[in-house]
Coordinates of C-alpha atoms in Angstrom, one line a residue:
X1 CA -58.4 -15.4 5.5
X2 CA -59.2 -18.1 8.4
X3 CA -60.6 -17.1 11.6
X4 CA -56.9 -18.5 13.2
X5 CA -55.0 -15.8 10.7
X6 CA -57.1 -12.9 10.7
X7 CA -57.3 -13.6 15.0
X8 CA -53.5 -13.5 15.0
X9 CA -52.9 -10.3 12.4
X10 CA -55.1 -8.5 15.1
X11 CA -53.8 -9.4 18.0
X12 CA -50.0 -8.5 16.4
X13 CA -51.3 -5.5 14.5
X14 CA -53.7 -3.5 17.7
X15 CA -51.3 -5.1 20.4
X16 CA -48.3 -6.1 19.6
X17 CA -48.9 -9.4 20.8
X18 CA -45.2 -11.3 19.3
X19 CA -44.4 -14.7 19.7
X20 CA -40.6 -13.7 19.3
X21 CA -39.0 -10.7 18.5
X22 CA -35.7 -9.8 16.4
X23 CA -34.0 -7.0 14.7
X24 CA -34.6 -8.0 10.7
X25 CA -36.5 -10.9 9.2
X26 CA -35.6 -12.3 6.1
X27 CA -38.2 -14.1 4.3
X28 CA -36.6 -16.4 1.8
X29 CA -33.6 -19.0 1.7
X30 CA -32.2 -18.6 -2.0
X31 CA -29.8 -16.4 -3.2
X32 CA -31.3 -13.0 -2.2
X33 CA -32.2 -14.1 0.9
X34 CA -28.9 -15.0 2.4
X35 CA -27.3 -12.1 1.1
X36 CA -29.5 -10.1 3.0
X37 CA -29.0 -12.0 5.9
X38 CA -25.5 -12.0 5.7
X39 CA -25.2 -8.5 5.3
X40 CA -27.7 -7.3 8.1
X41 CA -25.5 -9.3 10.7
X42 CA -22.3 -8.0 9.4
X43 CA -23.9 -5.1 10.3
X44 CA -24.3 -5.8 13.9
X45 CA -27.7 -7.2 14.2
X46 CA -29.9 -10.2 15.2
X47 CA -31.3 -11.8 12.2
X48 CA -34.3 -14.3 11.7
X49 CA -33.9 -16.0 8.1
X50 CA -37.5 -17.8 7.4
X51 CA -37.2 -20.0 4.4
X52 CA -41.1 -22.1 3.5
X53 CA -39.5 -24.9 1.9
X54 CA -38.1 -28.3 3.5
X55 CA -34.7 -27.1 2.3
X56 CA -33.2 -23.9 1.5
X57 CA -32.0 -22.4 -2.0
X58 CA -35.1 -21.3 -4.2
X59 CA -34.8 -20.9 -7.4
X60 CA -31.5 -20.0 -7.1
X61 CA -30.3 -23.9 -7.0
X62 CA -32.1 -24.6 -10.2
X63 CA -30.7 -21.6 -12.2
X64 CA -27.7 -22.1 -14.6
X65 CA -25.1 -20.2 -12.0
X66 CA -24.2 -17.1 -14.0
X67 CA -23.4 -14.1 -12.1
X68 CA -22.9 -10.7 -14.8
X69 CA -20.0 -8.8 -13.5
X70 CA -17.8 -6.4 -15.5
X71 CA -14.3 -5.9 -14.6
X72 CA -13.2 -8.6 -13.2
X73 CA -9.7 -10.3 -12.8
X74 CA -11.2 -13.3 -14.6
X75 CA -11.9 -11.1 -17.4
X76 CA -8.5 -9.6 -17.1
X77 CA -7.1 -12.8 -17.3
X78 CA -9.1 -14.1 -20.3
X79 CA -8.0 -10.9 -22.2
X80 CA -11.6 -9.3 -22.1
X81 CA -11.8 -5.4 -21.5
X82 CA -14.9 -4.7 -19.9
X83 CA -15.9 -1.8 -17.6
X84 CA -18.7 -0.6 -15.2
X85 CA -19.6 1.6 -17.7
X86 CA -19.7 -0.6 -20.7
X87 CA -21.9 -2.7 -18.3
X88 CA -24.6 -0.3 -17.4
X89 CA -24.4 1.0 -21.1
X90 CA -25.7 -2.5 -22.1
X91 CA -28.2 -3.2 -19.1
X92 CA -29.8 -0.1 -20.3
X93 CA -30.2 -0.9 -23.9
X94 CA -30.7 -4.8 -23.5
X95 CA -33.6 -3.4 -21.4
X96 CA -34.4 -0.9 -24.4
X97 CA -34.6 1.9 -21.9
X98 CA -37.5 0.6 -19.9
X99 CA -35.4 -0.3 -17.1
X100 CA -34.8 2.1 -14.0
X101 CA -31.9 4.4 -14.5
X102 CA -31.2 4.4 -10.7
X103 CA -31.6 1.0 -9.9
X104 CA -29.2 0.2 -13.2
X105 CA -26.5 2.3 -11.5
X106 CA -26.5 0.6 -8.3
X107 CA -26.3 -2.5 -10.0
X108 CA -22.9 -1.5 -11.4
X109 CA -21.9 0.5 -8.7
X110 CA -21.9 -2.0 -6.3
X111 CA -21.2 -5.3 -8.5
X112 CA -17.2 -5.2 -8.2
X113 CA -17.6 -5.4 -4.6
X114 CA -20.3 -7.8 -4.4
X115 CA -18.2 -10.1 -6.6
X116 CA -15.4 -9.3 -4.3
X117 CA -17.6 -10.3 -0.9
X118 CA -18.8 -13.6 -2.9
X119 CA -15.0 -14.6 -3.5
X120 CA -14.4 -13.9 0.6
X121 CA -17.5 -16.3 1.2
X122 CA -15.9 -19.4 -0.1
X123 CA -17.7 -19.1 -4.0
X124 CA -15.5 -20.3 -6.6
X125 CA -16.3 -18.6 -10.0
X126 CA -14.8 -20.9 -13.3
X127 CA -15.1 -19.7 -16.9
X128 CA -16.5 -16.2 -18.2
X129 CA -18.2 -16.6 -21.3
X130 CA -20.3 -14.5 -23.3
X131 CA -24.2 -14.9 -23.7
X132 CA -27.6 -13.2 -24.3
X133 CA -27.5 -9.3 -23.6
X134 CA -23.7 -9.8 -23.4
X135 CA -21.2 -8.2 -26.5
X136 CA -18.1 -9.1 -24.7
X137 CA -18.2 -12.0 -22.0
X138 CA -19.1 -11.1 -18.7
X139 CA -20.8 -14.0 -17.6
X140 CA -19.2 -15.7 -14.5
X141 CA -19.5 -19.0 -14.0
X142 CA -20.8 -20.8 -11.0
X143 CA -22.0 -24.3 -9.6
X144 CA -25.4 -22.8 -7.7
X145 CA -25.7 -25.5 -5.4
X146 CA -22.3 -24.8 -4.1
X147 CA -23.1 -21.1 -4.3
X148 CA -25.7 -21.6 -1.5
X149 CA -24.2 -24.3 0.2
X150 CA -21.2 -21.7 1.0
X151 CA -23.4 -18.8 1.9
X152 CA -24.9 -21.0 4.4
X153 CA -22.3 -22.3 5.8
X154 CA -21.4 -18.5 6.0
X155 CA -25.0 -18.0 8.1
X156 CA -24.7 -21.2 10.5
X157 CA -21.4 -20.0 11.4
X158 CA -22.6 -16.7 12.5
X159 CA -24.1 -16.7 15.8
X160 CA -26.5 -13.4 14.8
X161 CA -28.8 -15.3 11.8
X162 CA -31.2 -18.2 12.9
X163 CA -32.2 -20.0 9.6
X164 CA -35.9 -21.4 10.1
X165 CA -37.5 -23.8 7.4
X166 CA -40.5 -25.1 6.7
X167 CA -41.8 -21.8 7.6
X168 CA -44.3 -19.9 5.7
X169 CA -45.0 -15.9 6.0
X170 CA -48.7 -15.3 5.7
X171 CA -49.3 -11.7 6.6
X172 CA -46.9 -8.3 7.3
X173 CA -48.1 -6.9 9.7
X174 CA -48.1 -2.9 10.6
X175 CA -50.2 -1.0 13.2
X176 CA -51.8 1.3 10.7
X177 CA -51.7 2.6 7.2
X178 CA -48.9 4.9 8.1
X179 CA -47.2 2.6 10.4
X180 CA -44.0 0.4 9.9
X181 CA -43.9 -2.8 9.1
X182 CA -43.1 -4.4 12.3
X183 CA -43.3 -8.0 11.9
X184 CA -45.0 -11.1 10.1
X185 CA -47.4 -13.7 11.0
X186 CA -45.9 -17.0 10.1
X187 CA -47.4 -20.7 10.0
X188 CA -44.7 -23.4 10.9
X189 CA -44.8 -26.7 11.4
X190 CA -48.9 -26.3 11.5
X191 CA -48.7 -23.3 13.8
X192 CA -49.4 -19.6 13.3
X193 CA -46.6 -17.5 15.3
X194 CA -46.3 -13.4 15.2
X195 CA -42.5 -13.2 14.7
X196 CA -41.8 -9.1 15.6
X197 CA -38.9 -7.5 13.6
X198 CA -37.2 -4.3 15.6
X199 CA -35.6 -2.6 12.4
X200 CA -37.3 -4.2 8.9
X201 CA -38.6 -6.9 7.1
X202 CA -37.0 -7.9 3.9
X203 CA -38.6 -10.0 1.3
X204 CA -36.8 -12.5 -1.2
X205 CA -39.1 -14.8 -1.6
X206 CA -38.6 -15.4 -5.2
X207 CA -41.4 -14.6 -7.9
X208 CA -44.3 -16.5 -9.3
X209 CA -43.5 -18.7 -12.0
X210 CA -45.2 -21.6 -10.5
X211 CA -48.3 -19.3 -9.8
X212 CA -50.8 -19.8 -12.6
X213 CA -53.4 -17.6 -11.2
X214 CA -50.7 -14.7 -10.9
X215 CA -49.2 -15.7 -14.9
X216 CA -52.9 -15.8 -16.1
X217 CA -53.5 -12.5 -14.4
X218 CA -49.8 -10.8 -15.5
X219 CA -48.5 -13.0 -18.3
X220 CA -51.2 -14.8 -20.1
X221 CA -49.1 -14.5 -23.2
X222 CA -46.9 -16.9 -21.7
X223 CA -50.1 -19.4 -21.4
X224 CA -47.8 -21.7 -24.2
X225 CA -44.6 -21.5 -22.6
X226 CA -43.5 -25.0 -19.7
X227 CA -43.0 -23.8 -16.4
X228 CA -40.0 -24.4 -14.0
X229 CA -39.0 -22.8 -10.9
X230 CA -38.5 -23.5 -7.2
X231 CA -41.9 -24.8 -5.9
X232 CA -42.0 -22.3 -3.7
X233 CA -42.3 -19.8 -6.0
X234 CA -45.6 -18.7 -5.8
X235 CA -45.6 -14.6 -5.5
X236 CA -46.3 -15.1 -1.3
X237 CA -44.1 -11.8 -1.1
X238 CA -46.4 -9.9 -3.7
X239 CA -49.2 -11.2 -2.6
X240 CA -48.2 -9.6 0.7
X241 CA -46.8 -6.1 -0.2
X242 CA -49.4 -5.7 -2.6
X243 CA -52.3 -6.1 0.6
X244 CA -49.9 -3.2 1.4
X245 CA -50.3 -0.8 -1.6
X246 CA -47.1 -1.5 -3.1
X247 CA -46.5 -0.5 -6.6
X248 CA -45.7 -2.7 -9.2
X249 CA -43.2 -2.5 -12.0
X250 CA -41.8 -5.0 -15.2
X251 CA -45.1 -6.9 -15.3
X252 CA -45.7 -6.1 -18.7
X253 CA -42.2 -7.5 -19.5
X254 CA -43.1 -11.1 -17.9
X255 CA -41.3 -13.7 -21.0
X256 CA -40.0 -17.0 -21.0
X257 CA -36.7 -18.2 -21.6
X258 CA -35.3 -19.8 -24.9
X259 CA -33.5 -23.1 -25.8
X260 CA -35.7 -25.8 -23.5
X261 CA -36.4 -28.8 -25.3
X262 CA -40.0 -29.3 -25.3
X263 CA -39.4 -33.1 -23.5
X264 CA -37.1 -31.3 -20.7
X265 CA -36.9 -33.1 -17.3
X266 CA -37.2 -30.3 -14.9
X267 CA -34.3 -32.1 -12.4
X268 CA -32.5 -32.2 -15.8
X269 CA -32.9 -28.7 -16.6
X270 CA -29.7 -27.4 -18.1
X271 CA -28.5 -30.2 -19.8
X272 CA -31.5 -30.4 -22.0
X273 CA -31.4 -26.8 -23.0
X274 CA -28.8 -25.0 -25.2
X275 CA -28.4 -21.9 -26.9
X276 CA -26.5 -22.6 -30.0
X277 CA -28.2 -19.1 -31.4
X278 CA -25.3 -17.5 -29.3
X279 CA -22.6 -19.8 -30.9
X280 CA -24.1 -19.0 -34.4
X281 CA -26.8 -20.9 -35.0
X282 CA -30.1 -20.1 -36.4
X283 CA -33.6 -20.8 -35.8
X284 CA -36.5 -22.1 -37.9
X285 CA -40.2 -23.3 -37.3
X286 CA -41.7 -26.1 -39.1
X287 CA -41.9 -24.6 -42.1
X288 CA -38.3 -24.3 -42.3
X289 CA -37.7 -20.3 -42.4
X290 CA -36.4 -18.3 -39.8
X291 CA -38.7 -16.1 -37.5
X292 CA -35.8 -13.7 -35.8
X293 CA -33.1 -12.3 -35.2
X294 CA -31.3 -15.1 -32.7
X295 CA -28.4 -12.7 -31.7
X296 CA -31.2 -11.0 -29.4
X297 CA -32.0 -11.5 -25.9
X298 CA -33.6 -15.2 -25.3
X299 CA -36.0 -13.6 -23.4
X300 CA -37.1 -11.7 -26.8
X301 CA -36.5 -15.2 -28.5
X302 CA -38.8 -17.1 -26.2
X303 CA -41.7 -14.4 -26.6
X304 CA -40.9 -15.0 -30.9
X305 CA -40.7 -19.0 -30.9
X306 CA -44.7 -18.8 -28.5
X307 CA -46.0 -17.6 -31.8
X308 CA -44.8 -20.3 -33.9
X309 CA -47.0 -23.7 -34.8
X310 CA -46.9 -25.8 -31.4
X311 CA -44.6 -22.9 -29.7
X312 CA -41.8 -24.8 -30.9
X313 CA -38.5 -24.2 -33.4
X314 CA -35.4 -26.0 -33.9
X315 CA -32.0 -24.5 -33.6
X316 CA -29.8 -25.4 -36.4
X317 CA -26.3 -25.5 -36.7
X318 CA -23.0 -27.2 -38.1
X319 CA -20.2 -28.8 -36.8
X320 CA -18.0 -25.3 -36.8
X321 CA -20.8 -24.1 -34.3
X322 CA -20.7 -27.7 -32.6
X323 CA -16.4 -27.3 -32.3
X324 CA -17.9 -23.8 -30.3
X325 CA -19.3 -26.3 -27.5
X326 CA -17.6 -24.8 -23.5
X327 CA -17.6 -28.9 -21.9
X328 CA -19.6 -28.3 -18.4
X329 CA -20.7 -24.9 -19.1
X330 CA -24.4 -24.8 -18.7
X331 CA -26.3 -24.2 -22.2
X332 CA -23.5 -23.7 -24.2
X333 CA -22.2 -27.4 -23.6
X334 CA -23.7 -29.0 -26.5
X335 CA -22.3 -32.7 -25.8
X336 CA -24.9 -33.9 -23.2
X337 CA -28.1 -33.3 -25.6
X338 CA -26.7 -35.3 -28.1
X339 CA -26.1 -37.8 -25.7
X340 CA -29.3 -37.7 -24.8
X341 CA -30.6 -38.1 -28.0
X342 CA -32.5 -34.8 -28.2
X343 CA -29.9 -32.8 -30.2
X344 CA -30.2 -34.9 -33.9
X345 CA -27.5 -35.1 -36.0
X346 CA -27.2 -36.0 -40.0
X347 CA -24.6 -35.4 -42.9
X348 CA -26.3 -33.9 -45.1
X349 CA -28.8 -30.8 -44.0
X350 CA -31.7 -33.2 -46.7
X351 CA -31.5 -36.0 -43.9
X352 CA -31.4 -33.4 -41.2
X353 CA -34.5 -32.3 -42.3
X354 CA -35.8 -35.7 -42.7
X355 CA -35.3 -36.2 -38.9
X356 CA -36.7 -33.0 -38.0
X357 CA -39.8 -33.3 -39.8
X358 CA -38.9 -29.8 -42.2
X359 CA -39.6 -30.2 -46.2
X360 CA -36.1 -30.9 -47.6
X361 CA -36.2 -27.9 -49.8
X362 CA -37.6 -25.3 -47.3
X363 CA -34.7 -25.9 -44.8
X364 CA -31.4 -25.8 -47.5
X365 CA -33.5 -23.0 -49.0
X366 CA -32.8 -20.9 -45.7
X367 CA -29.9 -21.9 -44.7
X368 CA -28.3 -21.4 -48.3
X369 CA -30.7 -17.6 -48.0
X370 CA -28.5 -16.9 -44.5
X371 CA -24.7 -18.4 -45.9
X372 CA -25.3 -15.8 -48.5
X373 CA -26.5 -13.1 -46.1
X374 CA -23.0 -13.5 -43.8
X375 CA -20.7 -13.5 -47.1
X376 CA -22.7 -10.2 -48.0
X377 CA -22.4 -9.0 -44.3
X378 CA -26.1 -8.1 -44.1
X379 CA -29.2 -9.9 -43.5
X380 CA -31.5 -8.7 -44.7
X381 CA -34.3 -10.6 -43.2
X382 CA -33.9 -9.8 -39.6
X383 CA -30.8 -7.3 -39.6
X384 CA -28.7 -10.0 -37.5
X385 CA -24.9 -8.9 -37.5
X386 CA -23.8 -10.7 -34.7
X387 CA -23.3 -13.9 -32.2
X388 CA -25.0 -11.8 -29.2
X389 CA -25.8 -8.5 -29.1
X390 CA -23.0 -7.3 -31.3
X391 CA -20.5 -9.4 -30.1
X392 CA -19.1 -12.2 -32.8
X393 CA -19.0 -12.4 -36.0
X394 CA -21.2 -14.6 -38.0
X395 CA -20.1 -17.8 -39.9
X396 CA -22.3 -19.7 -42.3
X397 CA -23.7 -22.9 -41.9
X398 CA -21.7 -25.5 -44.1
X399 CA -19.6 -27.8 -42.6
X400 CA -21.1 -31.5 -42.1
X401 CA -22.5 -33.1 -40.0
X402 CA -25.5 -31.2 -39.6
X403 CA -27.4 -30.5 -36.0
X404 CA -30.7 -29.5 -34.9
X405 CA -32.6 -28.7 -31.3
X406 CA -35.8 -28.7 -30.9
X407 CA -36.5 -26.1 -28.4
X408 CA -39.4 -23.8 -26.5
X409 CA -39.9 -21.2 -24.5
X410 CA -39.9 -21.5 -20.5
X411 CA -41.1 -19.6 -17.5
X412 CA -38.2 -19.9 -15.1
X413 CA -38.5 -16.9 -13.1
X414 CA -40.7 -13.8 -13.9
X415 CA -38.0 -11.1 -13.5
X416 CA -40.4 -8.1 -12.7
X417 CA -42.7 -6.9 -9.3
X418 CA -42.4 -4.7 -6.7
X419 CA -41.3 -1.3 -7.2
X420 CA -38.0 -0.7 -4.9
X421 CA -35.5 2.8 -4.5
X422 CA -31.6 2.3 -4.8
X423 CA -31.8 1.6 -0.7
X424 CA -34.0 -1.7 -1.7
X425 CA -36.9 0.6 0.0
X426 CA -40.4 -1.3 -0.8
X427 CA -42.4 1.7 -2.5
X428 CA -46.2 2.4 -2.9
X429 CA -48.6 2.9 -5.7
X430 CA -47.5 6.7 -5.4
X431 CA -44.3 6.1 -5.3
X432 CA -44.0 6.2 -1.4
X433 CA -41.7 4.0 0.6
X434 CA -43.5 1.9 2.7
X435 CA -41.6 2.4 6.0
X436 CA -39.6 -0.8 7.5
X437 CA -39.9 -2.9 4.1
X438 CA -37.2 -4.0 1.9
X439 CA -37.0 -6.5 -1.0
X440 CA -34.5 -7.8 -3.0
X441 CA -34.1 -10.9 -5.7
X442 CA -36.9 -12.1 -8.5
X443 CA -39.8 -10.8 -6.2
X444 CA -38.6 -7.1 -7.2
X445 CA -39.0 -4.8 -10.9
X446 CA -38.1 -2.0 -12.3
X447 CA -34.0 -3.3 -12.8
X448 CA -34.6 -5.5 -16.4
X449 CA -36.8 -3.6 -18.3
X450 CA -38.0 -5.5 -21.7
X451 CA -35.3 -8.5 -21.7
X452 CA -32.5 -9.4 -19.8
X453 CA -29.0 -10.2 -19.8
X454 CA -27.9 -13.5 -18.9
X455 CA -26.0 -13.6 -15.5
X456 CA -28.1 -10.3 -14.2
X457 CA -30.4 -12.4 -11.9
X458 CA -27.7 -13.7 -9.6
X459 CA -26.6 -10.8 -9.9
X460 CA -29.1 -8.6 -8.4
X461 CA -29.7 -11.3 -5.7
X462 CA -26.4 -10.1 -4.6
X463 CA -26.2 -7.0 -5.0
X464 CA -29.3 -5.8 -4.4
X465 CA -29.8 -8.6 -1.2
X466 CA -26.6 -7.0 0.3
X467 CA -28.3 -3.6 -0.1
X468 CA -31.5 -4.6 1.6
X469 CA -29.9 -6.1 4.3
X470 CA -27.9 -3.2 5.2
X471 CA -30.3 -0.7 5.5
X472 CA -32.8 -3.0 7.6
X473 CA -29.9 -3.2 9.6
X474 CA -29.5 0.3 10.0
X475 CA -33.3 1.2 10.2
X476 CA -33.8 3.4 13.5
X477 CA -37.1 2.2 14.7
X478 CA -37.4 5.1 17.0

């Protein structure tokens, strides 16, 4: 810590000594973040929403726009029974258990509503389709940018939020171990200011996939996998709850996500990354044999394809899995990859192979090994017997022409972190809430478990942002 910082932590911490004061502070501008905000002022406060980038949105801007909700009148119309219950059934097993019961049930508690409050904020939601951790679809479509750009239109219109960019939390600040957090030293613009917050502190400042000191020290298995994520994603919100004592949860669980092609342009993201798996595809290495079963989570993919030659396998696929293709529906539009060049295509799976670089007779050799696994109805290599987590039923792979993707594993968020109560409640090591802190978004563990379901991190930004916000909001400082 510099003489400036540690100068201006002292002077906050033994007298108070604020630049500013407010009721909450929010610190982060993606998804999380202006729930949060949004929430605390509808609750009749003065919020401060302190975003370190140039421009606000995170991570959330660069994520595919899925928001898991179970039913829904979009489901309703599409003919798809789904329930809260159903929901949280799945969370829990996708999550193999390892997932907080509590904070699960607050998920789906809440979910309908918060899907609900995102409609009455100007969000448009388009199709529902099904995806990884997901036996019936449940995953609502969204275009994030507009996502943000409504919320915030939502925050500038409300006289109680300030949104600040371009400025950076450095410390929390509290008067003693025992003490509240009362505020946060700040730099801005080359300053350091003491911003004091009345009621609470909330963090959402995203997680640390573009930390590599914090995925060496938490995830070196994921030393293979690319990395992509808002640049301002570098576990500042840890970092600072940690100086705390807060506990930590999910870091074991840290995995990269499935279906990247290896050559991905990060500002092209999601269309040069499918996941055919979940339309029936399989996968193989370079040998040409499969290495999983590709109904599973893509976390759980991602962690299988990292311990394949060159981290790499290729998706393959007909044209019946091709026909599957949703046309502007992130990863499971197929169309733009091939224009792109980087989905290959043949007639015959021999010059397929020829393309990929597989031995001719190792690929039809496994693909002819799975046909006659789905006309037995068993495979009995991997025990697949579905599209997605038991949803959809398997086809072979027959019908010409013949596709293949290469594709890797990448850190886009890190999903696990501080350990938080159903009231978003930042706790300690023992388990102790840490009195006037809050968190919600990527920053926060305990709610995935092993894997994840697609559409559950948007999700929790909501749901769980909303959460914090309120009961910063209703903090009594006294």
């Amino acid at each position: 810590m510099d003489r400036e910082l540690r100068d201006k932590v002292a002077a906050a911490t033994h007298a108070a000594a604020w630049d500013e004061t407010t009721d909450v502070i929010v610190i982060g501008g993606g998804l999380a973040g202006h729930c949060a905000a949004l929430a605390a002022a509808e609750a009749g406060v003065q919020v401060w929403l302190i975003e370190k980038q140039p421009q606000i949105g995170g991570s959330t801007v660069l994520s595919s726009g899925y928001f898991a909700f179970a039913g829904t009148d979009l489901q309703a119309r599409a003919g798809i029974q789904d329930s809260g219950e159903a929901l949280y059934q799945a969370l829990r097993e996708v999550g193999e258990h390892q997932n907080c019961e509590e904070l699960v049930r607050a998920y789906v508690d809440h979910q309908i509503d918060a899907y609900h409050w995102l409609r009455a904020q100007g969000v448009a939601f388009g199709n529902v389709v099904m995806s990884s951790g997901q036996s019936v679809a449940r995953s609502h479509s969204t275009l994030p940018r507009e996502v943000i750009a409504a919320l915030a239109r939502q925050a500038q219109s409300n006289g109680a939020i300030t949104t600040l960019t371009q400025c950076t939390a450095e410390r929390l600040v509290r008067a003693g171990p025992d003490q509240p957090v009362a505020g946060v030293i700040v730099r801005t613009r080359g300053q350091l200011r003491a911003l004091g917050a009345r009621k609470g502190v909330v963090l959402a400042c995203g997680g640390f996939s573009m930390s590599e000191e914090l995925l060496r020290l938490f995830a070196p298995n994921q030393a293979k996998a690319l990395r992509y994520g808002g640049p301002g994603n570098t576990g500042d919100g840890i970092l600072m709850a940690w100086q705390l004592g807060a506990g930590f949860a999910d870091m074991g669980y840290v995995k990269g996500t499935f279906g990247s092609h290896p050559q991905a342009d990060h500002s092209q993201h999601w269309t040069q990354s499918i996941l055919a798996v979940y339309r029936g595809a399989i996968v193989v290495n370079r040998q040409g044999t499969r290495f999983v079963d590709e109904s599973v989570s893509y976390k759980l993919l991602g962690d299988a394809v990292l311990m394949q030659p060159e981290a790499i396998g290729y998706q393959i696929f007909d044209q019946t899995v091709m026909d599957r293709s949703s046309p502007g529906v992130a990863l499971f539009d197929f169309e733009p990859a091939l224009k792109l060049g980087l989905l290959m295509q043949a007639d015959t799976l021999g010059e397929l192979a020829d393309r990929v670089g597989i031995a001719r007779t190792a690929l039809s050799a496994t693909v002819g090994r799975y046909n006659g696994f789905v006309t037995a109805g068993h495979d009995a290599d991997f025990g697949r017997n579905s599209l997605s987590s038991g949803g959809g039923a398997l086809t072979k792979i027959e019908r010409p022409p013949f596709y293949a993707f290469c594709s890797t594993s990448v850190v886009l968020a890190t999903y696990c972190g501080l350990t938080v109560d159903p009231t978003m409640r930042v706790l300690d090591v023992f388990g102790e809430p840490i009195a006037g802190l809050y968190a919600a978004g990527e920053l926060t563990g305990g709610f995935h478990g092993v894997a994840y379901m697609t559409g559950t991190s948007l999700g929790k930004c909501t749901v769980f942002g909303r959460i914090a916000g309120r009961n910063a909001a209703a903090r009594n400082a006294a």
